[in-house]
């Protein structure tokens, strides 16, 4: 196995190469070669590390997004489909150690196999270099994915989807005030559901204030649903 080539692709050099080898060892290869270990335990740890780093990034970068929306964003970014796309960027399938049967049935390009290996590699980097080593590796992939997902669903669109679950519901946005001097104004908006105020938000533009008002309303709706 060409460790150096793969390390160059992922931008990380392992101190303990056996961690990388184990991360790339599929159960079919381990069974065929009578090895005691495969990458399944690494998948478990990698899933948690990936979820944590993604959650921290969302919490830090999207300060006005409600918990429910961040949960949806995280789920979309770390799902099998997304991980498989990340894996394609580093040609991960090429380096997985597979048994002959798995190889012959297309395992090297199977999303479930490759995405699991991606999680295992995350775990290996974490075990080898800690959170400071694995965080930039993960952010390399998730930043653009988060932006894409977030752009699909803004707060106003999400709120509209929520209230449409009940036929006849109507949303209205209204400017209720301004703060600050003319050159640095902050706008204040409220959003009402069937005439009842359900959220309020501030922003440097009217659009931003409306989005934050919708975010406030979504947070209230999600919390009430818990």
XYZ file of C-alpha atoms in Angstrom:
226
model
C 0.000 0.000 0.000
C 1.336 3.434 -0.952
C 0.882 5.332 2.305
C 2.881 8.358 1.131
C 0.673 8.943 -1.905
C -2.494 8.853 0.185
C -0.999 11.024 2.923
C -0.153 13.636 0.300
C -3.757 13.605 -0.888
C -5.206 14.081 2.585
C -2.545 16.565 3.647
C -1.549 14.673 6.777
C 1.490 12.531 7.590
C 0.920 9.836 10.199
C 3.364 9.290 13.022
C 1.849 5.828 13.484
C 1.250 4.324 10.033
C -0.574 1.342 11.507
C -3.492 3.637 12.389
C -3.910 4.570 8.736
C -3.604 0.966 7.600
C -6.291 -0.129 10.048
C -8.562 2.743 8.983
C -8.387 1.462 5.421
C -8.886 -2.220 6.282
C -12.396 -3.344 5.332
C -13.902 -6.300 7.188
C -13.862 -8.386 3.991
C -10.067 -7.993 3.737
C -9.583 -8.731 7.432
C -11.712 -11.883 7.217
C -10.003 -13.105 4.067
C -6.530 -12.573 5.546
C -7.464 -13.810 9.039
C -6.727 -10.440 10.642
C -8.154 -9.742 14.089
C -9.059 -6.101 13.417
C -10.800 -4.033 10.735
C -11.899 -0.412 10.474
C -15.382 -0.775 12.018
C -14.408 0.537 15.461
C -12.662 3.462 13.768
C -15.878 4.210 11.867
C -17.705 4.526 15.190
C -15.199 7.002 16.615
C -14.841 8.903 13.349
C -18.582 9.427 13.118
C -18.577 11.136 16.526
C -15.509 13.280 15.811
C -16.965 14.336 12.475
C -20.289 15.228 14.098
C -18.599 17.235 16.857
C -16.383 19.299 14.544
C -19.322 19.976 12.234
C -21.558 20.976 15.149
C -18.893 23.315 16.539
C -18.444 24.929 13.124
C -22.197 25.459 12.711
C -22.518 26.838 16.253
C -19.666 29.305 15.664
C -20.414 30.407 12.097
C -24.225 30.468 12.130
C -24.955 32.364 15.315
C -28.568 33.167 14.438
C -29.602 29.703 13.289
C -31.932 27.839 15.664
C -30.963 24.464 17.075
C -33.412 22.589 14.880
C -32.013 24.044 11.687
C -28.402 23.401 12.725
C -29.340 19.796 13.431
C -30.741 19.475 9.914
C -27.634 21.090 8.409
C -25.300 18.787 10.306
C -27.285 15.721 9.253
C -27.141 16.787 5.596
C -23.400 17.456 5.706
C -22.332 14.204 7.391
C -24.742 11.829 5.645
C -23.475 8.942 3.543
C -24.048 10.805 0.293
C -21.960 13.783 1.428
C -19.165 11.629 2.833
C -18.973 9.715 -0.431
C -18.555 13.011 -2.317
C -15.815 14.064 0.108
C -14.120 10.716 -0.455
C -14.098 11.226 -4.214
C -12.035 14.385 -3.732
C -9.181 12.322 -2.301
C -9.793 9.186 -4.400
C -10.298 7.249 -1.164
C -11.848 4.189 -2.814
C -8.552 3.452 -4.530
C -6.754 2.901 -1.223
C -9.235 0.769 0.730
C -8.039 -2.775 1.484
C -10.841 -5.059 0.262
C -11.373 -8.793 0.095
C -11.569 -10.350 -3.368
C -15.327 -10.879 -3.150
C -16.031 -7.284 -2.133
C -13.656 -6.046 -4.802
C -15.334 -8.090 -7.537
C -18.793 -6.751 -6.665
C -17.806 -3.091 -6.899
C -17.079 -2.412 -3.235
C -14.400 0.119 -4.094
C -17.070 2.431 -5.499
C -19.887 1.527 -3.108
C -21.002 4.603 -1.114
C -21.557 2.660 2.116
C -18.056 1.158 2.026
C -16.267 4.350 1.028
C -18.145 6.683 3.374
C -17.424 4.322 6.287
C -13.743 4.403 5.363
C -13.863 8.210 5.339
C -15.099 8.153 8.939
C -12.388 5.657 9.829
C -9.672 7.908 8.391
C -11.060 10.794 10.472
C -10.689 8.605 13.559
C -7.159 7.601 12.603
C -6.063 11.236 12.241
C -7.709 12.073 15.565
C -5.958 9.185 17.339
C -2.621 10.058 15.748
C -2.630 13.840 16.139
C -5.596 14.843 18.283
C -8.389 17.311 17.639
C -6.017 20.029 16.396
C -4.875 17.722 13.599
C -8.261 16.402 12.538
C -10.246 19.646 12.699
C -8.610 21.341 9.656
C -8.924 18.084 7.727
C -12.671 17.931 8.370
C -13.230 21.650 7.760
C -11.533 21.271 4.390
C -14.542 19.248 3.274
C -17.496 20.528 5.252
C -17.188 24.308 4.827
C -18.398 24.379 1.212
C -20.959 21.649 1.909
C -22.433 23.671 4.771
C -22.648 26.772 2.598
C -24.448 24.839 -0.125
C -26.937 23.309 2.270
C -27.512 26.577 4.144
C -28.190 28.442 0.921
C -30.944 25.991 0.021
C -32.913 26.661 3.182
C -32.899 30.164 4.652
C -34.872 30.981 7.789
C -37.792 32.576 5.959
C -38.159 29.559 3.664
C -37.933 27.135 6.565
C -40.504 29.086 8.560
C -42.838 29.168 5.577
C -42.533 25.372 5.286
C -43.332 24.970 8.969
C -46.458 27.133 9.009
C -47.789 25.593 5.795
C -48.182 22.311 7.661
C -51.483 23.770 8.848
C -53.807 24.902 6.076
C -54.795 28.565 6.159
C -51.817 29.834 8.185
C -50.514 33.266 7.147
C -47.182 34.918 7.880
C -46.568 38.670 7.865
C -43.338 40.623 8.409
C -43.393 44.163 9.755
C -40.729 46.724 10.558
C -41.226 47.886 14.152
C -38.284 50.201 14.666
C -34.736 51.350 13.967
C -31.695 51.872 16.146
C -28.477 53.836 15.711
C -27.363 56.748 13.508
C -28.230 57.028 9.825
C -24.814 55.748 8.711
C -25.028 52.670 10.939
C -28.679 51.742 11.327
C -30.035 48.548 12.824
C -33.496 47.535 11.670
C -35.985 45.716 13.883
C -38.637 43.416 12.394
C -41.335 41.202 13.826
C -43.010 38.235 12.202
C -46.593 37.303 12.970
C -48.551 34.105 12.448
C -52.229 34.808 11.834
C -51.796 38.193 13.520
C -49.904 36.899 16.578
C -46.237 37.877 16.965
C -44.045 34.760 17.038
C -40.581 36.231 16.500
C -38.486 39.384 16.411
C -35.104 40.092 14.909
C -32.532 42.807 14.290
C -30.197 43.346 11.357
C -28.056 45.830 9.493
C -30.412 45.454 6.547
C -34.144 44.903 6.413
C -33.558 41.527 4.770
C -31.223 40.429 7.567
C -33.693 41.599 10.204
C -36.484 39.596 8.559
C -34.272 36.495 8.432
C -33.385 36.874 12.116
C -37.041 37.364 13.032
C -37.852 34.150 11.162
C -34.959 32.409 12.949
C -36.370 33.533 16.301
C -39.776 32.145 15.357
C -38.269 28.840 14.197
C -36.387 28.438 17.460
C -39.639 28.932 19.353
C -41.456 26.416 17.156
C -38.677 23.804 17.465
C -38.453 24.231 21.243
C -42.207 23.821 21.639
C -41.987 20.624 19.596
C -39.453 19.052 21.981
